[in-house]
Amino acid sequence: EQLKKKKKQLTELLKPFCQVRDVIGMEDPWHYRNKVHAVIARDRKRRIISGVYKEGTHFVLPVDTCLIEDQKADDIIRTIRELVPSFKMKVYDEDTGYGFLRHVLIRTGHSTGEIMVVLVTAQPVLPGAKNFVKALLTEAEKQSVTITTIVQNVNDRKTSVVLGDMEKVLYGKGFILDELCGKTYALSPRS
């Protein structure tokens, strides 16, 4: 039904220019998103949550799993959320400008399976960085997830823009590879 509606919309839009063929649907329309962004925050009970902003606000709606996001990305974000307290990382508070961890961005290479984790922080110094990376890799491996690279991105501005200008590679090469239309692409945190 959805494909019929899409074809109808396209036909109306493109009528003056061309004829529209049938829309081809995905075989598996689940967990296809290869870039996942999660805001790290605290709920009203001060528990660490990850999720998305409610439309038009800076109120974070918690998301543990999503039917369109890569399942490994969801698992990694949950793992990071669970590791944060033991590493004494403060969650960034947009209202006060106080805290450390702001966002987590995960990129997954659809063809290669490579996974990049980007920790967006408010300050450049990540205390215990080596131990945090080691713990994250160990926990991911327990879930049969292999993280290819981990990058720290520093965004010290009071802004809703996710990524800052400074980056530091904590593990791996700082980018992942993926293929599209027979070409290989290097994807950085800001790709």
mmCIF file of N, CA and C in Angstrom, residues 111-168:
data_model
loop_
_atom_site.group_PDB
_atom_site.id
_atom_site.type_symbol
_atom_site.label_atom_id
_atom_site.label_comp_id
_atom_site.label_asym_id
_atom_site.label_seq_id
_atom_site.Cartn_x
_atom_site.Cartn_y
_atom_site.Cartn_z
ATOM 1 N N SER A 111 28.336 -2.681 3.415
ATOM 2 C CA SER A 111 28.983 -3.758 2.653
ATOM 3 C C SER A 111 30.150 -4.385 3.395
ATOM 4 N N THR A 112 30.899 -3.562 4.141
ATOM 5 C CA THR A 112 32.121 -4.047 4.791
ATOM 6 C C THR A 112 31.897 -4.549 6.207
ATOM 7 N N GLY A 113 30.824 -4.081 6.863
ATOM 8 C CA GLY A 113 30.572 -4.456 8.253
ATOM 9 C C GLY A 113 31.418 -3.685 9.252
ATOM 10 N N GLU A 114 32.237 -2.745 8.766
ATOM 11 C CA GLU A 114 33.069 -1.962 9.676
ATOM 12 C C GLU A 114 32.182 -1.019 10.501
ATOM 13 N N ILE A 115 32.577 -0.794 11.752
ATOM 14 C CA ILE A 115 31.781 0.042 12.653
ATOM 15 C C ILE A 115 32.652 1.131 13.276
ATOM 16 N N MET A 116 32.160 2.368 13.213
ATOM 17 C CA MET A 116 32.818 3.518 13.828
ATOM 18 C C MET A 116 31.954 4.019 14.980
ATOM 19 N N VAL A 117 32.602 4.270 16.115
ATOM 20 C CA VAL A 117 31.933 4.872 17.260
ATOM 21 C C VAL A 117 32.537 6.257 17.459
ATOM 22 N N VAL A 118 31.676 7.279 17.527
ATOM 23 C CA VAL A 118 32.121 8.644 17.758
ATOM 24 C C VAL A 118 31.526 9.106 19.084
ATOM 25 N N LEU A 119 32.393 9.430 20.027
ATOM 26 C CA LEU A 119 31.974 9.977 21.311
ATOM 27 C C LEU A 119 32.090 11.486 21.218
ATOM 28 N N VAL A 120 30.982 12.190 21.299
ATOM 29 C CA VAL A 120 31.007 13.650 21.222
ATOM 30 C C VAL A 120 31.040 14.170 22.654
ATOM 31 N N THR A 121 32.132 14.880 22.968
ATOM 32 C CA THR A 121 32.353 15.352 24.333
ATOM 33 C C THR A 121 32.449 16.874 24.374
ATOM 34 N N ALA A 122 32.248 17.418 25.569
ATOM 35 C CA ALA A 122 32.303 18.868 25.739
ATOM 36 C C ALA A 122 33.711 19.364 26.014
ATOM 37 N N GLN A 123 34.597 18.469 26.441
ATOM 38 C CA GLN A 123 35.991 18.826 26.712
ATOM 39 C C GLN A 123 36.922 17.853 25.987
ATOM 40 N N PRO A 124 38.155 18.316 25.706
ATOM 41 C CA PRO A 124 39.076 17.461 24.948
ATOM 42 C C PRO A 124 39.720 16.332 25.753
ATOM 43 N N VAL A 125 39.802 16.453 27.061
ATOM 44 C CA VAL A 125 40.485 15.429 27.844
ATOM 45 C C VAL A 125 39.480 14.373 28.294
ATOM 46 N N LEU A 126 39.741 13.142 27.879
ATOM 47 C CA LEU A 126 38.905 12.005 28.267
ATOM 48 C C LEU A 126 39.684 11.200 29.302
ATOM 49 N N PRO A 127 39.420 11.443 30.599
ATOM 50 C CA PRO A 127 40.152 10.707 31.632
ATOM 51 C C PRO A 127 39.922 9.205 31.500
ATOM 52 N N GLY A 128 40.999 8.443 31.583
ATOM 53 C CA GLY A 128 40.882 6.987 31.471
ATOM 54 C C GLY A 128 40.489 6.527 30.092
ATOM 55 N N ALA A 129 40.886 7.270 29.072
ATOM 56 C CA ALA A 129 40.473 6.954 27.694
ATOM 57 C C ALA A 129 40.840 5.530 27.301
ATOM 58 N N LYS A 130 42.069 5.106 27.600
ATOM 59 C CA LYS A 130 42.504 3.761 27.198
ATOM 60 C C LYS A 130 41.660 2.687 27.876
ATOM 61 N N ASN A 131 41.367 2.885 29.157
ATOM 62 C CA ASN A 131 40.554 1.899 29.874
ATOM 63 C C ASN A 131 39.111 1.889 29.381
ATOM 64 N N PHE A 132 38.569 3.063 29.058
ATOM 65 C CA PHE A 132 37.203 3.135 28.534
ATOM 66 C C PHE A 132 37.124 2.424 27.185
ATOM 67 N N VAL A 133 38.085 2.692 26.310
ATOM 68 C CA VAL A 133 38.113 2.046 24.990
ATOM 69 C C VAL A 133 38.211 0.533 25.150
ATOM 70 N N LYS A 134 39.106 0.101 26.032
ATOM 71 C CA LYS A 134 39.277 -1.337 26.260
ATOM 72 C C LYS A 134 37.980 -1.962 26.763
ATOM 73 N N ALA A 135 37.304 -1.306 27.715
ATOM 74 C CA ALA A 135 36.052 -1.821 28.253
ATOM 75 C C ALA A 135 34.962 -1.869 27.175
ATOM 76 N N LEU A 136 34.889 -0.826 26.354
ATOM 77 C CA LEU A 136 33.889 -0.789 25.288
ATOM 78 C C LEU A 136 34.131 -1.902 24.279
ATOM 79 N N LEU A 137 35.378 -2.096 23.879
ATOM 80 C CA LEU A 137 35.697 -3.157 22.923
ATOM 81 C C LEU A 137 35.388 -4.537 23.504
ATOM 82 N N THR A 138 35.707 -4.731 24.782
ATOM 83 C CA THR A 138 35.454 -6.014 25.445
ATOM 84 C C THR A 138 33.964 -6.304 25.513
ATOM 85 N N GLU A 139 33.168 -5.315 25.939
ATOM 86 C CA GLU A 139 31.718 -5.505 26.041
ATOM 87 C C GLU A 139 31.097 -5.738 24.666
ATOM 88 N N ALA A 140 31.570 -5.010 23.663
ATOM 89 C CA ALA A 140 31.046 -5.191 22.308
ATOM 90 C C ALA A 140 31.352 -6.603 21.806
ATOM 91 N N GLU A 141 32.563 -7.058 22.065
ATOM 92 C CA GLU A 141 32.974 -8.396 21.626
ATOM 93 C C GLU A 141 32.088 -9.473 22.262
ATOM 94 N N LYS A 142 31.684 -9.262 23.522
ATOM 95 C CA LYS A 142 30.784 -10.212 24.194
ATOM 96 C C LYS A 142 29.454 -10.318 23.460
ATOM 97 N N GLN A 143 29.070 -9.247 22.764
ATOM 98 C CA GLN A 143 27.816 -9.229 22.006
ATOM 99 C C GLN A 143 28.050 -9.573 20.539
ATOM 100 N N SER A 144 29.234 -10.091 20.226
ATOM 101 C CA SER A 144 29.626 -10.442 18.850
ATOM 102 C C SER A 144 29.608 -9.225 17.929
ATOM 103 N N VAL A 145 30.009 -8.073 18.464
ATOM 104 C CA VAL A 145 30.104 -6.839 17.692
ATOM 105 C C VAL A 145 31.568 -6.431 17.653
ATOM 106 N N THR A 146 32.085 -6.217 16.449
ATOM 107 C CA THR A 146 33.473 -5.788 16.306
ATOM 108 C C THR A 146 33.503 -4.323 15.900
ATOM 109 N N ILE A 147 34.012 -3.498 16.796
ATOM 110 C CA ILE A 147 34.156 -2.070 16.524
ATOM 111 C C ILE A 147 35.497 -1.865 15.831
ATOM 112 N N THR A 148 35.476 -1.192 14.676
ATOM 113 C CA THR A 148 36.669 -0.983 13.877
ATOM 114 C C THR A 148 37.471 0.233 14.328
ATOM 115 N N THR A 149 36.767 1.295 14.713
ATOM 116 C CA THR A 149 37.450 2.522 15.113
ATOM 117 C C THR A 149 36.598 3.300 16.113
ATOM 118 N N ILE A 150 37.285 4.023 17.009
ATOM 119 C CA ILE A 150 36.612 4.876 17.983
ATOM 120 C C ILE A 150 37.260 6.254 17.908
ATOM 121 N N VAL A 151 36.420 7.277 17.761
ATOM 122 C CA VAL A 151 36.898 8.654 17.627
ATOM 123 C C VAL A 151 36.227 9.514 18.696
ATOM 124 N N GLN A 152 37.006 10.398 19.290
ATOM 125 C CA GLN A 152 36.440 11.405 20.182
ATOM 126 C C GLN A 152 36.316 12.699 19.399
ATOM 127 N N ASN A 153 35.128 13.250 19.351
ATOM 128 C CA ASN A 153 34.892 14.542 18.708
ATOM 129 C C ASN A 153 34.583 15.532 19.821
ATOM 130 N N VAL A 154 35.243 16.686 19.793
ATOM 131 C CA VAL A 154 35.057 17.673 20.850
ATOM 132 C C VAL A 154 34.178 18.813 20.349
ATOM 133 N N ASN A 155 33.050 18.989 21.030
ATOM 134 C CA ASN A 155 32.146 20.097 20.741
ATOM 135 C C ASN A 155 31.968 20.874 22.047
ATOM 136 N N ASP A 156 32.747 21.937 22.196
ATOM 137 C CA ASP A 156 32.701 22.718 23.435
ATOM 138 C C ASP A 156 31.813 23.950 23.320
ATOM 139 N N ARG A 157 31.066 24.038 22.199
ATOM 140 C CA ARG A 157 30.201 25.200 21.996
ATOM 141 C C ARG A 157 28.812 24.948 22.564
ATOM 142 N N LYS A 158 28.181 26.004 23.021
ATOM 143 C CA LYS A 158 26.783 25.896 23.481
ATOM 144 C C LYS A 158 25.903 26.038 22.245
ATOM 145 N N THR A 159 25.688 24.926 21.593
ATOM 146 C CA THR A 159 24.951 24.912 20.339
ATOM 147 C C THR A 159 24.255 23.565 20.198
ATOM 148 N N SER A 160 23.259 23.498 19.345
ATOM 149 C CA SER A 160 22.596 22.218 19.099
ATOM 150 C C SER A 160 23.269 21.448 17.965
ATOM 151 N N VAL A 161 24.308 22.030 17.359
ATOM 152 C CA VAL A 161 25.079 21.308 16.348
ATOM 153 C C VAL A 161 25.766 20.136 17.038
ATOM 154 N N VAL A 162 25.689 18.951 16.460
ATOM 155 C CA VAL A 162 26.183 17.750 17.126
ATOM 156 C C VAL A 162 27.704 17.700 17.168
ATOM 157 N N LEU A 163 28.362 17.791 16.014
ATOM 158 C CA LEU A 163 29.806 17.599 15.951
ATOM 159 C C LEU A 163 30.567 18.911 16.058
ATOM 160 N N GLY A 164 31.697 18.848 16.742
ATOM 161 C CA GLY A 164 32.598 19.984 16.834
ATOM 162 C C GLY A 164 33.693 19.868 15.796
ATOM 163 N N ASP A 165 34.680 20.753 15.884
ATOM 164 C CA ASP A 165 35.742 20.802 14.875
ATOM 165 C C ASP A 165 36.948 19.919 15.198
ATOM 166 N N MET A 166 37.160 19.603 16.464
ATOM 167 C CA MET A 166 38.357 18.856 16.853
ATOM 168 C C MET A 166 38.037 17.368 17.025
ATOM 169 N N GLU A 167 38.917 16.521 16.498
ATOM 170 C CA GLU A 167 38.748 15.081 16.630
ATOM 171 C C GLU A 167 40.046 14.426 17.057
ATOM 172 N N LYS A 168 39.885 13.337 17.807
ATOM 173 C CA LYS A 168 41.042 12.563 18.252
ATOM 174 C C LYS A 168 40.697 11.091 18.071
#
